[in-house]
mmCIF file of C-alpha atoms in Angstrom:
data_model
loop_
_atom_site.group_PDB
_atom_site.id
_atom_site.type_symbol
_atom_site.label_atom_id
_atom_site.label_comp_id
_atom_site.label_asym_id
_atom_site.label_seq_id
_atom_site.Cartn_x
_atom_site.Cartn_y
_atom_site.Cartn_z
ATOM 1 C CA MET A 1 -88.983 12.834 -43.697
ATOM 2 C CA ASP A 2 -90.083 16.201 -45.082
ATOM 3 C CA PRO A 3 -91.911 16.713 -48.419
ATOM 4 C CA LYS A 4 -88.638 17.454 -50.226
ATOM 5 C CA LYS A 5 -87.145 14.132 -49.248
ATOM 6 C CA LYS A 6 -90.369 12.338 -50.137
ATOM 7 C CA ALA A 7 -90.273 13.876 -53.600
ATOM 8 C CA ILE A 8 -86.634 12.874 -54.055
ATOM 9 C CA THR A 9 -87.372 9.333 -52.969
ATOM 10 C CA ALA A 10 -90.262 9.150 -55.406
ATOM 11 C CA ALA A 11 -88.131 10.515 -58.199
ATOM 12 C CA VAL A 12 -85.038 8.413 -57.760
ATOM 13 C CA VAL A 13 -86.473 5.200 -56.440
ATOM 14 C CA GLY A 14 -90.080 5.397 -57.492
ATOM 15 C CA THR A 15 -91.626 4.161 -54.296
ATOM 16 C CA ALA A 16 -94.574 6.530 -54.449
ATOM 17 C CA LEU A 17 -96.677 3.870 -56.144
ATOM 18 C CA GLY A 18 -95.093 0.931 -54.365
ATOM 19 C CA VAL A 19 -93.525 -1.688 -56.628
ATOM 20 C CA GLY A 20 -95.124 -0.065 -59.635
ATOM 21 C CA GLY A 21 -93.763 3.387 -58.980
ATOM 22 C CA LEU A 22 -90.548 2.562 -60.767
ATOM 23 C CA ALA A 23 -90.348 2.415 -64.530
ATOM 24 C CA VAL A 24 -86.907 2.447 -65.998
ATOM 25 C CA VAL A 25 -85.350 1.594 -69.333
ATOM 26 C CA ALA A 26 -81.802 0.604 -70.118
ATOM 27 C CA MET A 27 -79.194 3.198 -70.897
ATOM 28 C CA PRO A 28 -77.819 3.330 -74.451
ATOM 29 C CA ALA A 29 -75.898 0.184 -75.228
ATOM 30 C CA THR A 30 -72.157 0.317 -74.679
ATOM 31 C CA ALA A 31 -70.149 -0.006 -77.865
ATOM 32 C CA GLY A 32 -68.396 -3.307 -78.428
ATOM 33 C CA ALA A 33 -69.265 -6.934 -77.874
ATOM 34 C CA ALA A 34 -71.062 -8.097 -74.735
ATOM 35 C CA PRO A 35 -68.566 -9.318 -72.124
ATOM 36 C CA ALA A 36 -68.002 -13.073 -71.864
ATOM 37 C CA LEU A 37 -68.929 -14.256 -68.363
ATOM 38 C CA PRO A 38 -69.416 -17.684 -66.758
ATOM 39 C CA ALA A 39 -72.953 -19.047 -67.041
ATOM 40 C CA VAL A 40 -75.176 -18.463 -64.004
ATOM 41 C CA SER A 41 -78.731 -19.541 -63.253
ATOM 42 C CA ALA A 42 -81.413 -16.907 -62.773
ATOM 43 C CA GLU A 43 -82.269 -18.027 -59.232
ATOM 44 C CA SER A 44 -78.611 -18.061 -58.218
ATOM 45 C CA LEU A 45 -78.197 -14.542 -59.570
ATOM 46 C CA VAL A 46 -81.260 -13.309 -57.675
ATOM 47 C CA GLN A 47 -80.037 -14.838 -54.425
ATOM 48 C CA SER A 48 -76.597 -13.313 -54.850
ATOM 49 C CA VAL A 49 -78.115 -9.847 -55.337
ATOM 50 C CA LEU A 50 -80.282 -10.147 -52.216
ATOM 51 C CA THR A 51 -77.323 -11.190 -50.055
ATOM 52 C CA ALA A 52 -74.595 -9.041 -51.640
ATOM 53 C CA LYS A 53 -72.435 -6.851 -49.406
ATOM 54 C CA PRO A 54 -70.427 -4.773 -51.875
ATOM 55 C CA GLY A 55 -68.777 -2.581 -49.234
ATOM 56 C CA ALA A 56 -67.684 1.019 -49.705
ATOM 57 C CA PHE A 57 -68.199 2.751 -53.047
ATOM 58 C CA ASP A 58 -68.881 6.008 -54.787
ATOM 59 C CA GLY A 59 -70.646 6.429 -58.083
ATOM 60 C CA THR A 60 -72.528 8.796 -60.332
ATOM 61 C CA VAL A 61 -76.162 7.912 -60.994
ATOM 62 C CA SER A 62 -77.854 9.060 -64.185
ATOM 63 C CA VAL A 63 -81.570 9.834 -63.882
ATOM 64 C CA SER A 64 -83.926 10.491 -66.796
ATOM 65 C CA ASN A 65 -87.550 11.161 -65.847
ATOM 66 C CA ASN A 66 -90.331 10.708 -68.407
ATOM 67 C CA LEU A 67 -92.976 9.345 -66.063
ATOM 68 C CA GLY A 68 -95.748 11.442 -67.541
ATOM 69 C CA LEU A 69 -96.521 13.120 -64.223
ATOM 70 C CA PRO A 70 -98.615 16.299 -64.495
ATOM 71 C CA SER A 71 -96.819 19.609 -64.086
ATOM 72 C CA LEU A 72 -97.270 20.880 -60.531
ATOM 73 C CA GLY A 73 -95.191 24.034 -60.823
ATOM 74 C CA SER A 74 -94.446 25.401 -57.354
ATOM 75 C CA ALA A 75 -97.784 24.390 -55.876
ATOM 76 C CA ILE A 76 -96.289 21.501 -53.933
ATOM 77 C CA PRO A 77 -93.031 21.943 -51.997
ATOM 78 C CA GLY A 78 -90.350 19.621 -53.395
ATOM 79 C CA ALA A 79 -92.159 18.855 -56.663
ATOM 80 C CA GLY A 80 -89.184 20.218 -58.604
ATOM 81 C CA ALA A 81 -87.060 17.382 -57.207
ATOM 82 C CA LEU A 82 -88.832 15.078 -59.641
ATOM 83 C CA ASN A 83 -86.668 16.691 -62.331
ATOM 84 C CA VAL A 84 -83.347 15.796 -60.714
ATOM 85 C CA ASP A 85 -80.665 15.463 -63.410
ATOM 86 C CA SER A 86 -78.165 13.201 -61.671
ATOM 87 C CA ALA A 87 -76.981 11.999 -58.295
ATOM 88 C CA HIS A 88 -73.579 11.163 -56.846
ATOM 89 C CA VAL A 89 -73.742 8.503 -54.132
ATOM 90 C CA PHE A 90 -71.066 7.752 -51.540
ATOM 91 C CA SER A 91 -71.229 4.901 -49.015
ATOM 92 C CA ASP A 92 -68.722 3.685 -46.451
ATOM 93 C CA GLY A 93 -70.374 0.262 -46.495
ATOM 94 C CA ALA A 94 -71.214 0.526 -42.794
ATOM 95 C CA GLY A 95 -74.150 2.930 -42.615
ATOM 96 C CA LYS A 96 -72.704 6.325 -43.507
ATOM 97 C CA SER A 97 -73.851 7.857 -46.780
ATOM 98 C CA LYS A 98 -73.686 11.001 -48.866
ATOM 99 C CA LEU A 99 -75.976 11.987 -51.709
ATOM 100 C CA ALA A 100 -75.413 14.950 -54.024
ATOM 101 C CA LEU A 101 -78.403 15.761 -56.236
ATOM 102 C CA ALA A 102 -77.836 17.991 -59.266
ATOM 103 C CA GLN A 103 -80.725 19.967 -60.732
ATOM 104 C CA GLY A 104 -79.649 22.483 -63.314
ATOM 105 C CA SER A 105 -77.024 24.768 -61.780
ATOM 106 C CA SER A 106 -78.052 24.015 -58.196
ATOM 107 C CA GLN A 107 -77.180 21.083 -55.979
ATOM 108 C CA GLU A 108 -78.606 19.519 -52.854
ATOM 109 C CA THR A 109 -76.297 17.539 -50.584
ATOM 110 C CA ILE A 110 -77.567 15.091 -47.963
ATOM 111 C CA ILE A 111 -75.061 13.537 -45.560
ATOM 112 C CA HIS A 112 -75.939 10.877 -42.979
ATOM 113 C CA ASP A 113 -73.145 9.917 -40.573
ATOM 114 C CA GLY A 114 -75.272 7.717 -38.321
ATOM 115 C CA THR A 115 -76.109 10.324 -35.681
ATOM 116 C CA THR A 116 -76.555 13.495 -37.740
ATOM 117 C CA VAL A 117 -78.197 14.323 -41.057
ATOM 118 C CA TRP A 118 -77.133 17.441 -42.952
ATOM 119 C CA ASP A 119 -79.262 18.727 -45.816
ATOM 120 C CA TYR A 120 -77.707 21.601 -47.770
ATOM 121 C CA ASN A 121 -79.227 23.430 -50.743
ATOM 122 C CA SER A 122 -76.824 25.545 -52.808
ATOM 123 C CA LYS A 123 -79.649 27.395 -54.566
ATOM 124 C CA ASN A 124 -80.615 29.375 -51.470
ATOM 125 C CA ASN A 125 -77.511 28.624 -49.362
ATOM 126 C CA THR A 126 -79.511 26.991 -46.558
ATOM 127 C CA ALA A 127 -78.706 23.977 -44.437
ATOM 128 C CA THR A 128 -80.677 21.862 -41.994
ATOM 129 C CA LYS A 129 -78.878 19.866 -39.311
ATOM 130 C CA THR A 130 -80.957 17.065 -37.812
ATOM 131 C CA THR A 131 -79.588 15.277 -34.770
ATOM 132 C CA ILE A 132 -80.779 11.694 -34.364
ATOM 133 C CA PRO A 133 -81.006 10.671 -30.686
ATOM 134 C CA ALA A 134 -79.428 7.353 -29.795
ATOM 135 C CA GLY A 135 -82.793 5.753 -29.092
ATOM 136 C CA VAL A 136 -84.133 6.838 -32.465
ATOM 137 C CA ALA A 137 -81.020 5.962 -34.452
ATOM 138 C CA ALA A 138 -81.110 2.426 -33.063
ATOM 139 C CA LYS A 139 -84.518 1.777 -34.551
ATOM 140 C CA PRO A 140 -84.688 0.177 -38.012
ATOM 141 C CA GLY A 141 -85.476 2.705 -40.705
ATOM 142 C CA ALA A 142 -84.708 5.718 -38.542
ATOM 143 C CA GLY A 143 -83.097 8.745 -40.118
ATOM 144 C CA VAL A 144 -82.580 9.461 -43.816
ATOM 145 C CA ASP A 145 -81.027 6.439 -45.497
ATOM 146 C CA ALA A 146 -80.182 8.460 -48.580
ATOM 147 C CA GLY A 147 -77.510 6.113 -49.872
ATOM 148 C CA LYS A 148 -79.750 3.058 -49.913
ATOM 149 C CA MET A 149 -82.791 4.882 -51.256
ATOM 150 C CA SER A 150 -81.087 6.753 -54.080
ATOM 151 C CA ASP A 151 -79.058 4.306 -56.113
ATOM 152 C CA PRO A 152 -79.843 1.433 -58.489
ATOM 153 C CA ALA A 153 -78.640 -1.125 -55.944
ATOM 154 C CA GLY A 154 -81.208 -0.171 -53.305
ATOM 155 C CA ALA A 155 -84.014 0.146 -55.841
ATOM 156 C CA ALA A 156 -83.274 -3.168 -57.550
ATOM 157 C CA THR A 157 -82.907 -5.135 -54.322
ATOM 158 C CA GLU A 158 -86.258 -3.872 -53.046
ATOM 159 C CA LEU A 159 -87.988 -4.682 -56.324
ATOM 160 C CA LEU A 160 -86.490 -8.173 -56.521
ATOM 161 C CA ALA A 161 -87.646 -8.970 -53.004
ATOM 162 C CA LYS A 162 -91.215 -7.899 -53.809
ATOM 163 C CA VAL A 163 -91.903 -9.361 -57.258
ATOM 164 C CA ARG A 164 -89.655 -12.401 -57.691
ATOM 165 C CA GLU A 165 -92.349 -14.902 -56.634
ATOM 166 C CA SER A 166 -94.859 -13.560 -59.155
ATOM 167 C CA SER A 167 -92.344 -13.328 -62.004
ATOM 168 C CA THR A 168 -90.721 -15.444 -64.660
ATOM 169 C CA VAL A 169 -87.008 -14.875 -64.028
ATOM 170 C CA SER A 170 -84.273 -15.296 -66.643
ATOM 171 C CA VAL A 171 -80.754 -14.195 -67.498
ATOM 172 C CA ASP A 172 -80.671 -12.376 -70.830
ATOM 173 C CA GLY A 173 -76.988 -12.251 -71.687
ATOM 174 C CA THR A 174 -74.464 -9.719 -70.459
ATOM 175 C CA ALA A 175 -73.730 -6.019 -70.759
ATOM 176 C CA THR A 176 -71.160 -3.409 -69.789
ATOM 177 C CA VAL A 177 -72.403 -0.785 -67.342
ATOM 178 C CA ALA A 178 -70.170 1.913 -65.873
ATOM 179 C CA ASP A 179 -67.251 0.131 -67.557
ATOM 180 C CA ARG A 180 -67.938 -3.040 -65.563
ATOM 181 C CA PRO A 181 -69.107 -6.427 -66.908
ATOM 182 C CA ALA A 182 -72.600 -7.323 -65.753
ATOM 183 C CA TYR A 183 -75.306 -9.971 -66.131
ATOM 184 C CA GLU A 184 -78.717 -8.904 -67.471
ATOM 185 C CA LEU A 185 -81.381 -10.252 -65.078
ATOM 186 C CA VAL A 186 -84.956 -10.021 -66.373
ATOM 187 C CA LEU A 187 -88.195 -10.384 -64.405
ATOM 188 C CA THR A 188 -91.445 -10.659 -66.380
ATOM 189 C CA PRO A 189 -94.871 -10.705 -64.710
ATOM 190 C CA LYS A 190 -96.687 -14.032 -64.863
ATOM 191 C CA PRO A 191 -99.843 -14.073 -67.054
ATOM 192 C CA ALA A 192 -102.231 -13.732 -64.107
ATOM 193 C CA GLU A 193 -100.645 -10.445 -62.986
ATOM 194 C CA ARG A 194 -102.722 -7.355 -63.819
ATOM 195 C CA THR A 195 -100.117 -4.643 -64.228
ATOM 196 C CA LEU A 196 -99.109 -1.769 -66.487
ATOM 197 C CA LEU A 197 -95.509 -2.965 -66.433
ATOM 198 C CA ARG A 198 -93.924 -5.319 -68.958
ATOM 199 C CA GLU A 199 -90.651 -6.284 -67.333
ATOM 200 C CA ILE A 200 -87.922 -5.322 -64.907
ATOM 201 C CA ARG A 201 -84.312 -5.517 -66.091
ATOM 202 C CA VAL A 202 -81.424 -5.428 -63.633
ATOM 203 C CA ALA A 203 -77.787 -5.237 -64.711
ATOM 204 C CA VAL A 204 -75.854 -7.072 -61.971
ATOM 205 C CA ASP A 205 -72.132 -6.492 -61.458
ATOM 206 C CA SER A 206 -70.387 -9.789 -62.183
ATOM 207 C CA GLN A 207 -67.906 -9.405 -59.330
ATOM 208 C CA THR A 208 -69.702 -7.697 -56.439
ATOM 209 C CA ARG A 209 -73.260 -8.770 -57.432
ATOM 210 C CA MET A 210 -74.377 -5.195 -56.811
ATOM 211 C CA PRO A 211 -77.044 -3.906 -59.243
ATOM 212 C CA LEU A 212 -75.558 -1.247 -61.508
ATOM 213 C CA ARG A 213 -78.693 -0.443 -63.485
ATOM 214 C CA VAL A 214 -82.385 -1.050 -62.885
ATOM 215 C CA SER A 215 -84.850 -0.824 -65.758
ATOM 216 C CA VAL A 216 -88.594 -1.312 -65.763
ATOM 217 C CA LEU A 217 -90.523 -1.220 -69.049
ATOM 218 C CA SER A 218 -94.211 -0.388 -69.245
ATOM 219 C CA ASN A 219 -96.766 -1.898 -71.589
ATOM 220 C CA GLY A 220 -97.570 -0.246 -74.893
ATOM 221 C CA THR A 221 -94.465 1.917 -75.249
ATOM 222 C CA THR A 222 -90.747 1.649 -75.851
ATOM 223 C CA THR A 223 -90.104 5.158 -74.551
ATOM 224 C CA PRO A 224 -88.127 5.278 -71.287
ATOM 225 C CA ALA A 225 -90.284 6.239 -68.324
ATOM 226 C CA LEU A 226 -87.391 6.682 -65.890
ATOM 227 C CA GLU A 227 -83.725 5.775 -66.213
ATOM 228 C CA LEU A 228 -81.690 4.941 -63.133
ATOM 229 C CA ALA A 229 -78.161 3.663 -63.618
ATOM 230 C CA PHE A 230 -74.578 4.144 -62.545
ATOM 231 C CA SER A 231 -72.616 5.896 -65.280
ATOM 232 C CA ASP A 232 -69.423 5.348 -63.285
ATOM 233 C CA ILE A 233 -68.614 3.635 -59.994
ATOM 234 C CA GLU A 234 -65.562 2.854 -57.884
ATOM 235 C CA PHE A 235 -65.527 0.184 -55.174
ATOM 236 C CA THR A 236 -62.937 1.781 -52.921
ATOM 237 C CA PRO A 237 -62.743 2.871 -49.252
ATOM 238 C CA GLN A 238 -64.171 6.337 -48.695
ATOM 239 C CA ALA A 239 -62.405 9.048 -46.727
ATOM 240 C CA ALA A 240 -64.063 10.001 -43.450
ATOM 241 C CA SER A 241 -64.135 13.597 -44.695
ATOM 242 C CA GLU A 242 -66.779 12.645 -47.284
ATOM 243 C CA PHE A 243 -69.271 12.184 -44.470
ATOM 244 C CA ALA A 244 -68.425 15.389 -42.616
ATOM 245 C CA PHE A 245 -70.071 18.711 -43.453
ATOM 246 C CA THR A 246 -69.246 22.333 -42.684
ATOM 247 C CA PRO A 247 -71.823 24.922 -43.824
ATOM 248 C CA PRO A 248 -70.466 27.387 -46.394
ATOM 249 C CA GLN A 249 -69.853 31.016 -45.428
ATOM 250 C CA GLY A 250 -73.117 32.886 -44.968
ATOM 251 C CA ALA A 251 -75.344 29.797 -45.038
ATOM 252 C CA LYS A 252 -78.552 29.948 -43.002
ATOM 253 C CA VAL A 253 -78.497 26.908 -40.694
ATOM 254 C CA THR A 254 -81.543 25.415 -38.986
ATOM 255 C CA GLU A 255 -80.992 22.841 -36.254
ATOM 256 C CA LYS A 256 -83.507 20.308 -35.009
ATOM 257 C CA THR A 257 -83.738 16.936 -33.315
ATOM 258 C CA ALA A 258 -85.394 13.932 -34.900
ATOM 259 C CA GLU A 259 -88.195 13.574 -32.379
ATOM 260 C CA VAL A 260 -91.778 12.660 -33.071
ATOM 261 C CA GLY A 261 -94.460 14.589 -31.194
ATOM 262 C CA GLU A 262 -97.462 12.907 -29.646
ATOM 263 C CA GLN A 263 -99.842 14.245 -32.302
ATOM 264 C CA ALA A 264 -97.587 13.057 -35.123
ATOM 265 C CA LYS A 265 -97.295 9.650 -33.433
ATOM 266 C CA ALA A 266 -101.073 9.381 -33.169
ATOM 267 C CA GLU A 267 -101.533 10.341 -36.822
ATOM 268 C CA ALA A 268 -98.855 7.864 -37.936
ATOM 269 C CA GLN A 269 -100.479 5.083 -35.907
ATOM 270 C CA GLN A 270 -103.852 5.866 -37.462
ATOM 271 C CA VAL A 271 -102.364 5.810 -40.978
ATOM 272 C CA ARG A 272 -100.736 2.435 -40.278
ATOM 273 C CA HIS A 273 -104.030 1.144 -38.913
ATOM 274 C CA ASP A 274 -105.876 2.215 -42.062
ATOM 275 C CA LEU A 275 -103.164 1.041 -44.469
ATOM 276 C CA LYS A 276 -103.917 -2.196 -46.283
ATOM 277 C CA VAL A 277 -102.147 -4.124 -49.040
ATOM 278 C CA VAL A 278 -104.480 -5.782 -51.534
ATOM 279 C CA GLY A 279 -102.993 -8.432 -53.815
ATOM 280 C CA ASP A 280 -99.296 -9.187 -54.146
ATOM 281 C CA GLY A 281 -96.465 -9.050 -56.648
ATOM 282 C CA TRP A 282 -96.895 -6.876 -59.711
ATOM 283 C CA ASP A 283 -100.558 -6.050 -59.135
ATOM 284 C CA THR A 284 -100.188 -5.029 -55.508
ATOM 285 C CA VAL A 285 -102.438 -2.135 -54.519
ATOM 286 C CA VAL A 286 -101.877 -0.103 -51.378
ATOM 287 C CA THR A 287 -105.004 1.438 -49.863
ATOM 288 C CA GLY A 288 -105.472 3.643 -46.861
ATOM 289 C CA LYS A 289 -106.903 6.861 -45.510
ATOM 290 C CA LEU A 290 -105.255 10.260 -45.206
ATOM 291 C CA PRO A 291 -105.090 11.954 -41.798
ATOM 292 C CA ALA A 292 -108.051 14.203 -41.042
ATOM 293 C CA GLY A 293 -107.631 17.641 -42.530
ATOM 294 C CA SER A 294 -105.191 16.564 -45.238
ATOM 295 C CA LEU A 295 -107.467 17.933 -47.959
ATOM 296 C CA THR A 296 -108.073 21.208 -46.141
ATOM 297 C CA PRO A 297 -106.442 24.303 -47.738
ATOM 298 C CA LYS A 298 -103.196 25.293 -45.998
ATOM 299 C CA GLN A 299 -101.004 28.368 -45.975
ATOM 300 C CA THR A 300 -97.636 27.964 -47.717
ATOM 301 C CA SER A 301 -94.861 28.292 -45.157
ATOM 302 C CA GLY A 302 -92.747 31.361 -45.700
ATOM 303 C CA SER A 303 -94.884 32.748 -48.481
ATOM 304 C CA ALA A 304 -94.522 36.514 -48.651
ATOM 305 C CA GLU A 305 -97.891 36.783 -50.330
ATOM 306 C CA GLY A 306 -99.637 34.533 -47.855
ATOM 307 C CA ARG A 307 -100.702 32.177 -50.580
ATOM 308 C CA GLY A 308 -101.863 28.711 -49.646
ATOM 309 C CA VAL A 309 -102.168 25.283 -51.208
ATOM 310 C CA ASP A 310 -105.674 23.943 -51.771
ATOM 311 C CA PRO A 311 -105.349 20.150 -52.282
ATOM 312 C CA GLN A 312 -108.807 19.890 -53.855
ATOM 313 C CA LYS A 313 -108.074 22.581 -56.446
ATOM 314 C CA LEU A 314 -104.689 21.033 -57.159
ATOM 315 C CA LEU A 315 -106.305 17.653 -57.723
ATOM 316 C CA SER A 316 -108.777 19.155 -60.158
ATOM 317 C CA ARG A 317 -105.803 20.466 -62.181
ATOM 318 C CA VAL A 318 -103.721 17.295 -62.367
ATOM 319 C CA ALA A 319 -106.307 14.503 -62.129
ATOM 320 C CA LYS A 320 -109.659 13.608 -63.621
ATOM 321 C CA PRO A 321 -112.887 13.193 -61.635
ATOM 322 C CA VAL A 322 -114.064 9.574 -61.353
ATOM 323 C CA ASN A 323 -116.821 7.741 -59.499
ATOM 324 C CA GLY A 324 -118.175 4.251 -58.928
ATOM 325 C CA THR A 325 -119.692 1.964 -56.339
ATOM 326 C CA TRP A 326 -116.673 2.791 -54.149
ATOM 327 C CA GLY A 327 -117.552 6.507 -54.111
ATOM 328 C CA SER A 328 -116.115 9.494 -55.996
ATOM 329 C CA GLY A 329 -112.754 11.174 -56.249
ATOM 330 C CA TYR A 330 -109.814 11.904 -58.542
ATOM 331 C CA LEU A 331 -107.654 9.588 -60.652
ATOM 332 C CA VAL A 332 -103.977 10.287 -61.449
ATOM 333 C CA THR A 333 -102.499 8.263 -64.309
ATOM 334 C CA THR A 334 -98.845 7.856 -65.293
ATOM 335 C CA LYS A 335 -97.046 5.544 -67.692
ATOM 336 C CA VAL A 336 -96.274 3.134 -64.896
ATOM 337 C CA GLY A 337 -99.108 3.314 -62.417
ATOM 338 C CA THR A 338 -102.331 4.875 -61.221
ATOM 339 C CA ALA A 339 -103.561 6.389 -58.004
ATOM 340 C CA VAL A 340 -107.029 7.406 -56.859
ATOM 341 C CA LEU A 341 -107.917 9.733 -53.993
ATOM 342 C CA THR A 342 -111.529 9.755 -52.881
ATOM 343 C CA ASP A 343 -113.420 12.818 -51.736
ATOM 344 C CA ASP A 344 -113.584 11.386 -48.216
ATOM 345 C CA GLY A 345 -109.786 10.947 -47.984
ATOM 346 C CA ARG A 346 -109.282 7.292 -48.933
ATOM 347 C CA PHE A 347 -106.588 6.382 -51.449
ATOM 348 C CA ALA A 348 -105.371 3.464 -53.557
ATOM 349 C CA ALA A 349 -102.223 3.238 -55.678
ATOM 350 C CA GLY A 350 -100.342 0.662 -57.707
ATOM 351 C CA ALA A 351 -98.761 -0.245 -61.045
ATOM 352 C CA VAL A 352 -102.157 -1.375 -62.265
ATOM 353 C CA PRO A 353 -105.101 -0.248 -64.430
ATOM 354 C CA ALA A 354 -107.664 1.982 -62.725
ATOM 355 C CA GLN A 355 -110.224 -0.836 -62.467
ATOM 356 C CA VAL A 356 -107.898 -2.777 -60.161
ATOM 357 C CA LEU A 357 -107.731 0.255 -57.858
ATOM 358 C CA TYR A 358 -111.514 0.544 -57.754
ATOM 359 C CA GLU A 359 -111.823 -3.132 -56.836
ATOM 360 C CA ALA A 360 -109.241 -2.673 -54.071
ATOM 361 C CA LEU A 361 -111.190 0.277 -52.633
ATOM 362 C CA GLY A 362 -114.220 -1.965 -52.337
ATOM 363 C CA THR A 363 -112.287 -4.719 -50.503
ATOM 364 C CA LYS A 364 -113.201 -5.042 -46.838
#
């Protein structure tokens, strides 16, 4: 996945800081009384969400980003995707997906039909066609699963699976989301959890059990950090044409095959070897080490002026210098999480106070 897709995933799903990367607040309340629905236990509702198979659908996702991330300008490719205005998600219920991301007057469209991924950007009229070989496509997690990773259903299901055991779970009435009656499922961290988050709220469709809205509130503020919710949705079969793409007239098309080179494989294996999860639930911290050379200044691809990106200088702009028994480095703080990158390339991130990160860096 290229930097653009990583930025989109971070923006829409909030996985950049693991469980804590997502902080969402409910959309404005729908006028009228809350819908009357049969009583359901919290555990039963959680189980039904984790096993739900809603089938084909298409819906518009509203995204409001107030994470408090520092302004990166154009220094990092794809950083602008963190300001995505909305997304339209299509799914055939069997693996094919389409995602249309709106950002101002431009739109990016990502279509995954199981064997091919198209990525089209209307702003510069460019398209990338990635062919996924059969051996790669058969592997779990291969390709760009845009549908799953860019809607409230995928985000909520992942969060529920990770934090349910360390949460107090309850059903807090009902609501109407995207003109559909839904249960309000609430997960609150248990007292022993050291986290910046206060609660996760998931509006669950009463019929399909598909999450229609996911909301995570941070401590010390009532201001939305990120809003992710369906504003409208239709559970209907999708035409095959939705998952087919023909580049517009004059579009510049780049074709490639989803293959991983030996060097990339070696780097990925090293990253996995160094990656460690400290703690669990709400105060999970992910630690690891960047590949060698990651902090070395690099030339910006396609830059007419030959300008490059210096990670160290960028860090000095958006983060504050910190040090301790674990070493020295830079700390990035948002409303919903923190991340530290040491001068020797180690990192730690989570929805936790900085002190928890420092402790995790010192864990053997």
